PDB file of C-alpha atoms in Angstrom:
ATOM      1  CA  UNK A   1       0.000   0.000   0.000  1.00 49.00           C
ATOM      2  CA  UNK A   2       1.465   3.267  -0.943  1.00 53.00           C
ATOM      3  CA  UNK A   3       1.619   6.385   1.931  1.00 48.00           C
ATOM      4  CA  UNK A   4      -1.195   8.281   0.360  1.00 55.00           C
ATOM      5  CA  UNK A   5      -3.713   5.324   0.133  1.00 51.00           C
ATOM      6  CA  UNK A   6      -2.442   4.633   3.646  1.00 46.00           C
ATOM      7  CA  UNK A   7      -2.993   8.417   4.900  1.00 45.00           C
ATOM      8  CA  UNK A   8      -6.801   8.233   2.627  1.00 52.00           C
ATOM      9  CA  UNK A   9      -7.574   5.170   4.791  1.00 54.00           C
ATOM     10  CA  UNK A  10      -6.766   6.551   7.950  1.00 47.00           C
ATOM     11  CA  UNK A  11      -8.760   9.854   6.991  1.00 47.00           C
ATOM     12  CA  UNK A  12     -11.661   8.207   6.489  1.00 48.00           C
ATOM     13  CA  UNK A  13     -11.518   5.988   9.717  1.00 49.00           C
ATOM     14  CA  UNK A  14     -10.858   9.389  11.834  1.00 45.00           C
ATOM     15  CA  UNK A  15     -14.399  10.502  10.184  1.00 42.00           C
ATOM     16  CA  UNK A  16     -16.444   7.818  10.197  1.00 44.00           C
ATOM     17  CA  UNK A  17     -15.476   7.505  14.113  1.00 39.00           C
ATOM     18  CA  UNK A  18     -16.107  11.593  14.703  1.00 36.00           C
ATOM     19  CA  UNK A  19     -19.871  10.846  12.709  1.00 36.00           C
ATOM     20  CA  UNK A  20     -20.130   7.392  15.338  1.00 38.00           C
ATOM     21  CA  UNK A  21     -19.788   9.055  18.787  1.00 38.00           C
ATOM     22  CA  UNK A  22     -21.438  11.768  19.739  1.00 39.00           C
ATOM     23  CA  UNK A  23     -19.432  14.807  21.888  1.00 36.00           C
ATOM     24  CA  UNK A  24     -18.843  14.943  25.498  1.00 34.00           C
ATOM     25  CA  UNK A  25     -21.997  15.657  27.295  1.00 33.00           C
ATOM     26  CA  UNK A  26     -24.317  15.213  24.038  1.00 30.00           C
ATOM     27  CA  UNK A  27     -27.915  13.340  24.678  1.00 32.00           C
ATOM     28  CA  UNK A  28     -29.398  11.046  21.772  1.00 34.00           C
ATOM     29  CA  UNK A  29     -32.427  12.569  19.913  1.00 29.00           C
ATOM     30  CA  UNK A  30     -34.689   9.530  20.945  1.00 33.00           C
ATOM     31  CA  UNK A  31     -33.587  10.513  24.712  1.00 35.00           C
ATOM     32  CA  UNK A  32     -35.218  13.971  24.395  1.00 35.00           C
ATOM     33  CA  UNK A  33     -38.579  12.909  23.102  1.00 47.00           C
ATOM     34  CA  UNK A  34     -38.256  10.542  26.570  1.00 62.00           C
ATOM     35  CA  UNK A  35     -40.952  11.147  29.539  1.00 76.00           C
ATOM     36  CA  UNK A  36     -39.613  13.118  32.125  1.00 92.00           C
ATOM     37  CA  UNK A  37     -41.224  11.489  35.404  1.00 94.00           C
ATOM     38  CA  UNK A  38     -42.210  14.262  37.977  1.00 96.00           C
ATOM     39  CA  UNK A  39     -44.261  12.627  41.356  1.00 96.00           C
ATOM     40  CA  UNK A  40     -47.343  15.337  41.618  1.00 96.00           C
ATOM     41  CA  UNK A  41     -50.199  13.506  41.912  1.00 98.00           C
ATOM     42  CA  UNK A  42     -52.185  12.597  44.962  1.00 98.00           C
ATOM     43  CA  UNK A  43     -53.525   9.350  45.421  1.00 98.00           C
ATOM     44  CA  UNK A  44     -55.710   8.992  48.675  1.00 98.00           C
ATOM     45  CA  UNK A  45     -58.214   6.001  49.416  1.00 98.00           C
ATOM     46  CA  UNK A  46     -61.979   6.529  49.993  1.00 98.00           C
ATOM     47  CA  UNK A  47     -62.819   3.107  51.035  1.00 98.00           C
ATOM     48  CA  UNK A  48     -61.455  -0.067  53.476  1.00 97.00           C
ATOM     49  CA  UNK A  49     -57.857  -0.755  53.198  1.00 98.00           C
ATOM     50  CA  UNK A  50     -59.133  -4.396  54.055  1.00 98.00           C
ATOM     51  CA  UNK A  51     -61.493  -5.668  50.632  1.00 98.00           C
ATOM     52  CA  UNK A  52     -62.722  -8.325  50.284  1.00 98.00           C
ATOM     53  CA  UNK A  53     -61.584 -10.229  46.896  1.00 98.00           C
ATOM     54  CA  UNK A  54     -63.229  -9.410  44.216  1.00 97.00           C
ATOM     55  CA  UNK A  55     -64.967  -6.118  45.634  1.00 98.00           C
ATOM     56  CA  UNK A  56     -64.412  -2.517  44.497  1.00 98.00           C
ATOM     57  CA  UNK A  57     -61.486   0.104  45.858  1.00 98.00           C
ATOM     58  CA  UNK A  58     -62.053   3.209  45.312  1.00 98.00           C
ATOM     59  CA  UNK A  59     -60.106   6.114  45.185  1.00 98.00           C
ATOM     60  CA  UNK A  60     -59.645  10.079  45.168  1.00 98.00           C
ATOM     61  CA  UNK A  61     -56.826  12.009  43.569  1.00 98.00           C
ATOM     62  CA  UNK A  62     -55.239  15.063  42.279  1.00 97.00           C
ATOM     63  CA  UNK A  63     -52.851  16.893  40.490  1.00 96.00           C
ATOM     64  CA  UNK A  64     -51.434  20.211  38.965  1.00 95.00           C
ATOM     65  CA  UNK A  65     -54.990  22.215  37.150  1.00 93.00           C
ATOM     66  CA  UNK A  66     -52.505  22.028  33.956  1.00 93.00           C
ATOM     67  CA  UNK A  67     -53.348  18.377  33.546  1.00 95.00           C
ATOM     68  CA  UNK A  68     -57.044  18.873  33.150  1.00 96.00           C
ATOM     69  CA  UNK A  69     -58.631  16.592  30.584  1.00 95.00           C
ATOM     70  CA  UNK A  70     -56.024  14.065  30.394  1.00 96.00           C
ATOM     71  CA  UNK A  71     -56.266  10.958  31.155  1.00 97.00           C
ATOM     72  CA  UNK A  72     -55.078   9.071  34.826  1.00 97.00           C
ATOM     73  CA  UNK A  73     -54.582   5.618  34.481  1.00 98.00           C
ATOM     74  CA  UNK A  74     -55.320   3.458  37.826  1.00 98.00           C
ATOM     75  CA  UNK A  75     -52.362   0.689  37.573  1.00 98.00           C
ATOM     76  CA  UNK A  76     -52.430  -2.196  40.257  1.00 98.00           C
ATOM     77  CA  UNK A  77     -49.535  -4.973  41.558  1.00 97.00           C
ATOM     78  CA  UNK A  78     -50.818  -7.866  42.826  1.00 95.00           C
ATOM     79  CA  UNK A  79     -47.593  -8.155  45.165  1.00 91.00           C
ATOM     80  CA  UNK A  80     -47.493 -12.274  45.186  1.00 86.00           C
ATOM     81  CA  UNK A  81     -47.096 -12.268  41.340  1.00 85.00           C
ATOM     82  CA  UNK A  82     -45.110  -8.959  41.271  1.00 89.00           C
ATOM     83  CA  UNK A  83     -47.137  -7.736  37.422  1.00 92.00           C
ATOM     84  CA  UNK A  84     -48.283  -4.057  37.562  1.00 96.00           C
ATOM     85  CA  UNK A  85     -51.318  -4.121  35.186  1.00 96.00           C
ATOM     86  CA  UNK A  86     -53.654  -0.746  33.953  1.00 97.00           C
ATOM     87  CA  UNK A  87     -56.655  -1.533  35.712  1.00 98.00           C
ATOM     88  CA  UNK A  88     -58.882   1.836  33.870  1.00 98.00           C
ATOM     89  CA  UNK A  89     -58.564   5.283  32.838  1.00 97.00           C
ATOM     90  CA  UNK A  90     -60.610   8.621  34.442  1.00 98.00           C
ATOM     91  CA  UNK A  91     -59.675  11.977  33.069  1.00 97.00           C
ATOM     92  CA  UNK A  92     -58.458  14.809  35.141  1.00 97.00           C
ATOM     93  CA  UNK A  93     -61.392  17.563  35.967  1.00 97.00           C
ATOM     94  CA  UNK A  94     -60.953  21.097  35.483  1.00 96.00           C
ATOM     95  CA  UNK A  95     -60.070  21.534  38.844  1.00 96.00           C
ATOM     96  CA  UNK A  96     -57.334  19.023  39.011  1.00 96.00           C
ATOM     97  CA  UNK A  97     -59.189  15.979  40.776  1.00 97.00           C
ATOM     98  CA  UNK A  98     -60.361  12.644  39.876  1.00 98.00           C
ATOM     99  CA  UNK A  99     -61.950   9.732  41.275  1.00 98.00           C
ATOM    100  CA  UNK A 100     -61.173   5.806  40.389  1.00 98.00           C
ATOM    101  CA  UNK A 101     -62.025   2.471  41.313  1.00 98.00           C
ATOM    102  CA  UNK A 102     -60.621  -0.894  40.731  1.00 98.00           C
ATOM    103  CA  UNK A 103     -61.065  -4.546  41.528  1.00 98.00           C
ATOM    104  CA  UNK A 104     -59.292  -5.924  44.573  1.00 98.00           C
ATOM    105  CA  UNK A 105     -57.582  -8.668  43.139  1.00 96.00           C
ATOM    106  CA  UNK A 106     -55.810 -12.355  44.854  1.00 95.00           C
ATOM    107  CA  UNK A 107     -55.380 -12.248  48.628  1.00 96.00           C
ATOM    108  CA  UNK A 108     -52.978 -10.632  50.273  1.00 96.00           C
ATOM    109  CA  UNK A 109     -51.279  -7.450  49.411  1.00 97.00           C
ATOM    110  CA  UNK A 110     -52.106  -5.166  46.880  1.00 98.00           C
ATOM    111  CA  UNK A 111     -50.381  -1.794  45.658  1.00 98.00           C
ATOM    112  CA  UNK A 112     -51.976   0.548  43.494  1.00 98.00           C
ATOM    113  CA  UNK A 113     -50.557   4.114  41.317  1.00 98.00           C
ATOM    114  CA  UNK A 114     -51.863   6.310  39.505  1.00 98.00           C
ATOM    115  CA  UNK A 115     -49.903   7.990  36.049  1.00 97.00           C
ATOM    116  CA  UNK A 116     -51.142  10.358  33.584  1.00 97.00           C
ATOM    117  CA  UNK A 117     -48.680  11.164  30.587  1.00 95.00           C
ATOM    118  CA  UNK A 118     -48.679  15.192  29.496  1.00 93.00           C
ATOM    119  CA  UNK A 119     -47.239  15.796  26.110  1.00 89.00           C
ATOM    120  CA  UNK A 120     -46.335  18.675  24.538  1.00 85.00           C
ATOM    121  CA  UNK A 121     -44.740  20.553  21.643  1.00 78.00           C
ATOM    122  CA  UNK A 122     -44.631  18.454  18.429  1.00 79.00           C
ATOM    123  CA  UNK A 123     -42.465  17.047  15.987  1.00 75.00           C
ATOM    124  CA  UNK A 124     -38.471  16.554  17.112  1.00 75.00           C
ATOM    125  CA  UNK A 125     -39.242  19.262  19.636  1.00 76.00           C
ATOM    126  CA  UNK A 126     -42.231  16.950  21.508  1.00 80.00           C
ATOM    127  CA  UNK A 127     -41.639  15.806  24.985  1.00 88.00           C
ATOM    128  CA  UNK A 128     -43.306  13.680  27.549  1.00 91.00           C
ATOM    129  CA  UNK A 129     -43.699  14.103  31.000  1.00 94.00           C
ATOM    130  CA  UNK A 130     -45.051  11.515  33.488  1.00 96.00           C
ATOM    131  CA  UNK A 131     -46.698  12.341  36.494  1.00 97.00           C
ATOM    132  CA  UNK A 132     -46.885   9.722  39.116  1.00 97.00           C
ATOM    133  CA  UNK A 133     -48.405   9.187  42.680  1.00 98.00           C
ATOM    134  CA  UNK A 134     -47.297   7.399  45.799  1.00 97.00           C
ATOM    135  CA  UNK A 135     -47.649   3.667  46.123  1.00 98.00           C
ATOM    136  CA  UNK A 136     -51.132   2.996  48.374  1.00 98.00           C
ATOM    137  CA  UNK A 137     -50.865  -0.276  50.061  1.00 98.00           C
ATOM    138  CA  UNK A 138     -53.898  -3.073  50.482  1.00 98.00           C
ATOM    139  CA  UNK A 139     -54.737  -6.278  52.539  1.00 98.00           C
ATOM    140  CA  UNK A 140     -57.212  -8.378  50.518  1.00 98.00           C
ATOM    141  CA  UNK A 141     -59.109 -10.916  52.605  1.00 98.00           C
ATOM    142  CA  UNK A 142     -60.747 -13.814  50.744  1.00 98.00           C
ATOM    143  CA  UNK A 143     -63.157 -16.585  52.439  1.00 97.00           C
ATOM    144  CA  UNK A 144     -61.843 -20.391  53.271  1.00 97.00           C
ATOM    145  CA  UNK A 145     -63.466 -23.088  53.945  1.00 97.00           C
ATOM    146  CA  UNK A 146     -62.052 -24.282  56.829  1.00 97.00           C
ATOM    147  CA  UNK A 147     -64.304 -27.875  56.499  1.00 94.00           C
ATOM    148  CA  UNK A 148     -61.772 -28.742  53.530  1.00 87.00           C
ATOM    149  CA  UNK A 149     -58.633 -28.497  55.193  1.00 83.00           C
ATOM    150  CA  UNK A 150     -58.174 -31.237  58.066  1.00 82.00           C
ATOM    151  CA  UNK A 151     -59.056 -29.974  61.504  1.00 92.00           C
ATOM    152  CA  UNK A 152     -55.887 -30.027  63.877  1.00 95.00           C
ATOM    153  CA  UNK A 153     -58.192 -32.140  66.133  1.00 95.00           C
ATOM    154  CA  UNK A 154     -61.652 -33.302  66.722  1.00 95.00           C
ATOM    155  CA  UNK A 155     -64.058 -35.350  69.030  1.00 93.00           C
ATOM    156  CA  UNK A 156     -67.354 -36.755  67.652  1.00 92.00           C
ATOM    157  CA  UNK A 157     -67.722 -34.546  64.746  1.00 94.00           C
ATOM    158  CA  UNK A 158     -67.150 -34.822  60.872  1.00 94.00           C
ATOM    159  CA  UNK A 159     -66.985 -32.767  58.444  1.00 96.00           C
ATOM    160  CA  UNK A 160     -69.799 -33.107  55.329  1.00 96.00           C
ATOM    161  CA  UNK A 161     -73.438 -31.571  53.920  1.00 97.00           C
ATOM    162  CA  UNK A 162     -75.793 -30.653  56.006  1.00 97.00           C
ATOM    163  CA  UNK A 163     -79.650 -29.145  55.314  1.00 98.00           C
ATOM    164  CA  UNK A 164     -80.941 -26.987  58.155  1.00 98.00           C
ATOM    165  CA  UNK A 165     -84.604 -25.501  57.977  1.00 98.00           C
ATOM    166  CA  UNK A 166     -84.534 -26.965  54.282  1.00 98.00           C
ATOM    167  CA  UNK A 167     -81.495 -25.226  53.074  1.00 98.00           C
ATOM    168  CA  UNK A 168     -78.422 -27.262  51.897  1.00 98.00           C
ATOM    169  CA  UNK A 169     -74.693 -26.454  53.196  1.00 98.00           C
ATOM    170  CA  UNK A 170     -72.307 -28.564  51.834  1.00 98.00           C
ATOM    171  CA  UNK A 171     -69.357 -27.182  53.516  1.00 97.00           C
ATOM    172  CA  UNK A 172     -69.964 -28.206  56.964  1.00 98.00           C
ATOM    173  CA  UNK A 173     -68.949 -29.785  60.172  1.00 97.00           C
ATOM    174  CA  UNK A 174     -71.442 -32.017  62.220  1.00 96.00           C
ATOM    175  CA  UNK A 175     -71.842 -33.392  65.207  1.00 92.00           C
ATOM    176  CA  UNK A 176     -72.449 -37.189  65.111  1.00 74.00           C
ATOM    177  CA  UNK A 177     -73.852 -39.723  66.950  1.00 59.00           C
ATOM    178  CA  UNK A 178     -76.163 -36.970  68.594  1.00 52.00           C
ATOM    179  CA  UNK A 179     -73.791 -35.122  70.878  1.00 44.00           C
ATOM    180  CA  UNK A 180     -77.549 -34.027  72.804  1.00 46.00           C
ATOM    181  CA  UNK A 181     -77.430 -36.832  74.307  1.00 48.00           C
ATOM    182  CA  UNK A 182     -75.333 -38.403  77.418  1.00 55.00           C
ATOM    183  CA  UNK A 183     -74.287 -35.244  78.302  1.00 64.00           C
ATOM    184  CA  UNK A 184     -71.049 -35.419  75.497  1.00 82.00           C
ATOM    185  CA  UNK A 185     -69.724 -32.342  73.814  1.00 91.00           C
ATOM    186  CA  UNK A 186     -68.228 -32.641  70.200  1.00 94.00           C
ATOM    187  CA  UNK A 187     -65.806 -30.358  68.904  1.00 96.00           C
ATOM    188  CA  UNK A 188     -63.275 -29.762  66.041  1.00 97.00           C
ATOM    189  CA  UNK A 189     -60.133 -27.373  66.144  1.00 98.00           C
ATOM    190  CA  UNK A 190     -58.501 -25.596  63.065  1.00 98.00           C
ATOM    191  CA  UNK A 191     -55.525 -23.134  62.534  1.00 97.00           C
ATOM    192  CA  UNK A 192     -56.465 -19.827  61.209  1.00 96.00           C
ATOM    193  CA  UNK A 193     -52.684 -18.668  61.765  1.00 95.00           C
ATOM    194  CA  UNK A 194     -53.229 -15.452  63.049  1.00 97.00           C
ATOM    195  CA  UNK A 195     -54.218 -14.185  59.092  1.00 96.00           C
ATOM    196  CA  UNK A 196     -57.929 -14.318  59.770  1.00 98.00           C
ATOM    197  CA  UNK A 197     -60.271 -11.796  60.339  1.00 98.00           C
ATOM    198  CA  UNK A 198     -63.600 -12.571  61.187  1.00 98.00           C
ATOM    199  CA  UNK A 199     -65.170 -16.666  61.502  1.00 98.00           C
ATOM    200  CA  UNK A 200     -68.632 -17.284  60.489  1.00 98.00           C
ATOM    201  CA  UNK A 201     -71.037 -19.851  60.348  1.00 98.00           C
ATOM    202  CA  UNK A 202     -74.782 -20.774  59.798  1.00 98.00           C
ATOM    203  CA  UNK A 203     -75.790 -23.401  62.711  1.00 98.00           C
ATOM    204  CA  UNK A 204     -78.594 -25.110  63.459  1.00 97.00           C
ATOM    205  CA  UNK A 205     -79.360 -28.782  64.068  1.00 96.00           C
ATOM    206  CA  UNK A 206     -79.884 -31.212  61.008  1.00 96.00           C
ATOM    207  CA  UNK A 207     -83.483 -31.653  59.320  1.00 97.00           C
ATOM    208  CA  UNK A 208     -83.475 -35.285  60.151  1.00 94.00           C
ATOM    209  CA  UNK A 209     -83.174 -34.903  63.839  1.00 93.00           C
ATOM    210  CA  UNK A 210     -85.964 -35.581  66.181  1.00 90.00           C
ATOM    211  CA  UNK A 211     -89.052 -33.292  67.495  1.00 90.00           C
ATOM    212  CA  UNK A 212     -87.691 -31.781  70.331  1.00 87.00           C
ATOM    213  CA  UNK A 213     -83.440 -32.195  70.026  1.00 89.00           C
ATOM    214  CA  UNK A 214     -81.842 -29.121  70.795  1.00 90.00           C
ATOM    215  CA  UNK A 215     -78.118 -28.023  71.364  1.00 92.00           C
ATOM    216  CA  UNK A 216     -75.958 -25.330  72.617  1.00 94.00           C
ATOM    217  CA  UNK A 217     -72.947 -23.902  69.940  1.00 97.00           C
ATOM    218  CA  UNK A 218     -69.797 -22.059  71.236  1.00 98.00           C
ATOM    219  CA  UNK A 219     -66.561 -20.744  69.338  1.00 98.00           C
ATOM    220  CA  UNK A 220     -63.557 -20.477  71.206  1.00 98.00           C
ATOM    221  CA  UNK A 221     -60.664 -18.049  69.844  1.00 98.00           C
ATOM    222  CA  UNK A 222     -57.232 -19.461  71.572  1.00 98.00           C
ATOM    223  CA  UNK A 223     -59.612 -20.127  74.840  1.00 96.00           C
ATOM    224  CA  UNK A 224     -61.097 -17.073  74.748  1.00 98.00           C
ATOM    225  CA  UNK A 225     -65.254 -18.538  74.590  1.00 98.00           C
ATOM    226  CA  UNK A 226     -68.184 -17.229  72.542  1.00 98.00           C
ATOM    227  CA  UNK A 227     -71.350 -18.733  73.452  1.00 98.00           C
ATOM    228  CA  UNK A 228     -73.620 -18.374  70.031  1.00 98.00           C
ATOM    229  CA  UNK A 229     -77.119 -19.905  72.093  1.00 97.00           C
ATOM    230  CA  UNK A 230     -79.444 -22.726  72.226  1.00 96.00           C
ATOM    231  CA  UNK A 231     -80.915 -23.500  68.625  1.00 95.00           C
ATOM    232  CA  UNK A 232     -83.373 -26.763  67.785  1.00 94.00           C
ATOM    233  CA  UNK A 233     -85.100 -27.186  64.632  1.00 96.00           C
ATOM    234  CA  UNK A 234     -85.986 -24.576  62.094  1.00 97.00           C
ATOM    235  CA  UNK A 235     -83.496 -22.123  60.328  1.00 98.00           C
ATOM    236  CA  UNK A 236     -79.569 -21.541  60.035  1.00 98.00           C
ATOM    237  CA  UNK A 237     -78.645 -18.940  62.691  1.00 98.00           C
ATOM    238  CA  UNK A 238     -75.694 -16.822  60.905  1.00 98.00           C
ATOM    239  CA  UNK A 239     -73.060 -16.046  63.044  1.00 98.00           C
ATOM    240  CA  UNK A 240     -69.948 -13.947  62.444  1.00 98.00           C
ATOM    241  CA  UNK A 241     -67.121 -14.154  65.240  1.00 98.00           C
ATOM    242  CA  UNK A 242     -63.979 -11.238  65.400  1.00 98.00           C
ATOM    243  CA  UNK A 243     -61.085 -13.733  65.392  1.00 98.00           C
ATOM    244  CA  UNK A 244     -58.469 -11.008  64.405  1.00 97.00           C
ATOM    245  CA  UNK A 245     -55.089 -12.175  66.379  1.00 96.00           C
ATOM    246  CA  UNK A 246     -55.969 -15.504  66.710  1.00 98.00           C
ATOM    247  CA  UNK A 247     -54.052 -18.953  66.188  1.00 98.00           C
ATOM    248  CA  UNK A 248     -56.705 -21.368  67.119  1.00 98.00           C
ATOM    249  CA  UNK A 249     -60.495 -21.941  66.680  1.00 98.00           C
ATOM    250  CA  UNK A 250     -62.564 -24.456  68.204  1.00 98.00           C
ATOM    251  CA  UNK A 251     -66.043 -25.158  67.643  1.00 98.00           C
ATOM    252  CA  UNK A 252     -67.866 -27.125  70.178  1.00 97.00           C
ATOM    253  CA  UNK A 253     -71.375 -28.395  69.989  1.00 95.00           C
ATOM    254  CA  UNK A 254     -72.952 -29.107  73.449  1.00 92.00           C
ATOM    255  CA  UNK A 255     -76.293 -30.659  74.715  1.00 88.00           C
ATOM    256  CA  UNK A 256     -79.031 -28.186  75.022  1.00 87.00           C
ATOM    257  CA  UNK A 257     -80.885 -27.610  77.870  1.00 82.00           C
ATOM    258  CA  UNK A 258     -83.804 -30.543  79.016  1.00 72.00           C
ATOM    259  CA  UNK A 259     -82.536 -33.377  76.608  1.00 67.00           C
ATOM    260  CA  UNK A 260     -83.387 -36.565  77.947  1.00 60.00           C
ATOM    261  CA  UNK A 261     -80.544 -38.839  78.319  1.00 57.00           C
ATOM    262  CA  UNK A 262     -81.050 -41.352  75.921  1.00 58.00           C
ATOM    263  CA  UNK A 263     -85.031 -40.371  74.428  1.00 67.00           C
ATOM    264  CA  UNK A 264     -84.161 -37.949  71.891  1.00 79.00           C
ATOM    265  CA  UNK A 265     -81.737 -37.726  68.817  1.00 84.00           C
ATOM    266  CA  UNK A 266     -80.281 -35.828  66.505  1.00 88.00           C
ATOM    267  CA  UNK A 267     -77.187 -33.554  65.364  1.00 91.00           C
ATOM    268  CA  UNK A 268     -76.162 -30.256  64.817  1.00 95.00           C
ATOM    269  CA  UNK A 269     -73.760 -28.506  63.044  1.00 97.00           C
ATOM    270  CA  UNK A 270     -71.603 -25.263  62.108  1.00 98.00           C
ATOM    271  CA  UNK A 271     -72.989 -24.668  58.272  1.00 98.00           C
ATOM    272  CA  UNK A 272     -70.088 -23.688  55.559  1.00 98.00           C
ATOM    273  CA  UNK A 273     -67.757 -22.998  58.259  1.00 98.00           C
ATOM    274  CA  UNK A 274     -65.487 -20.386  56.718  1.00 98.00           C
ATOM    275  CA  UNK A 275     -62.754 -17.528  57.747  1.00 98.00           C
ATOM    276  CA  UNK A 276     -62.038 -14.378  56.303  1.00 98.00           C
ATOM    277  CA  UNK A 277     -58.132 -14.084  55.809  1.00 98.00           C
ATOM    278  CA  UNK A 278     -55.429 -12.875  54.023  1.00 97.00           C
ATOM    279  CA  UNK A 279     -53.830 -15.871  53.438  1.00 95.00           C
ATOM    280  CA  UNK A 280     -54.256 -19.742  53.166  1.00 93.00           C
ATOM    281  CA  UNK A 281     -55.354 -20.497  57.480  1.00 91.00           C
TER     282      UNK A 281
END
């Protein structure tokens, strides 16, 4: 290679390399038309921080009067799956507020933000700005079953269907063998792991017992005793017991009040025993 093709060679390397890299303290053209992310909206909750799956949340917000008319979109993480999703879209009033609502979602917690993009300018000279809120936090709570996970212990009772004053509930626990009679009380224990909320039942004593069996129903809450009353037959009483802080639940079934010893039988039963919690008891 001669020294001027040599020196035409290097030339052109020297240019293509000054057209390749962009000067000290230069920003890309795609980086301008980037959103600039400013947190100035206000994200406040109008409802329980404690839904229930599946229920609404709803919310009230604001922001800077400039972003009146656009659009805030509602965006919630379902924290055990980690996925922010867009859950809906409100626009901004003229005065800078908004309401939104969205569906509490899973169990457990929940985070929810609100963004609204503001553009303006147009061409190469458009930008972007996002405008965020703070993170609000929620505990969902979702009903278990507790009859279909095995009770940590249990004395004359099963779980199973039941039908009290004609209605069905097939998520039960019963009292067998008539615990009315010979003075006998049956009882079943479960974990609800200090996750659940509230315990509620429908009891009552079964259809098929006889004219006259009646019993007594209790809830205890790590010893701490609930007597629910005296019920024969006829319809479900629904009960709901506050079991917030609590390991252990026991429901007991006792003989009611005047049952001959061996002249009268039947059984009776906590109906679709369930928790509220926000977790797996």
């Amino acid at each position: 290679m001669t020294i001027r093709k040599l020196f035409a060679a290097l030339l052109c390397a020297a240019l293509a390399l000054f057209v390749l890299v962009p000067a000290a303290g230069s920003v890309p053209a795609e980086a301008h038309r980037g959103a600039t992310k400013v947190k100035d909206l206000i994200l406040t909750l109008s409802s329980t921080d404690e839904p229930e799956s599946g229920s609404m949340v709803s919310f009230a917000g604001s922001g800077p009067a400039s972003l009146a008319g656009v659009s805030v979109v509602l965006r919630r993480q379902v924290v055990s799956d980690g996925q922010w999703i867009k859950v809906t879209k409100v626009p901004i009033a003229a005065d800078g507020t908004f309401e939104v609502e969205g569906v509490a979602t899973g169990v457990g917690a929940n985070k929810w933000q609100v963004q609204a993009i503001q553009k303006t300018g147009s061409g190469k000279k458009a930008t972007k700005t996002k405008h965020l809120s703070g993170v609000v936090s929620t505990t969902v709570f979702a009903w278990y079953y507790l009859p279909e996970n095995y009770a940590v212990d249990s004395e004359y009772m099963d779980p199973g269907s039941v039908t009290i004053g004609g209605t069905g509930y097939p998520k039960s626990i019963y009292a067998w063998g008539s615990s009315g009679r010979r003075g006998r009380t049956a009882w079943a224990e479960y974990n609800i792991s200090y996750r659940c909320k509230a315990v509620n039942a429908k009891i009552g004593v079964d259809d098929q017992a006889e004219t006259g069996f009646r019993a007594k129903f209790y809830m205890l809450l790590d010893g701490a005793e609930t007597s629910l009353g005296q019920l024969g037959l006829g319809p479900a009483k629904d009960v709901t017991v506050d079991s917030a802080s609590r390991l252990r639940l026991r429901v007991e079934v006792r003989p009611g009040d005047g049952i001959p010893d061996s002249d009268i039988d039947g059984s009776a039963a906590f109906g679709d025993l369930r928790a509220l919690c926000s977790g797996k008891p």
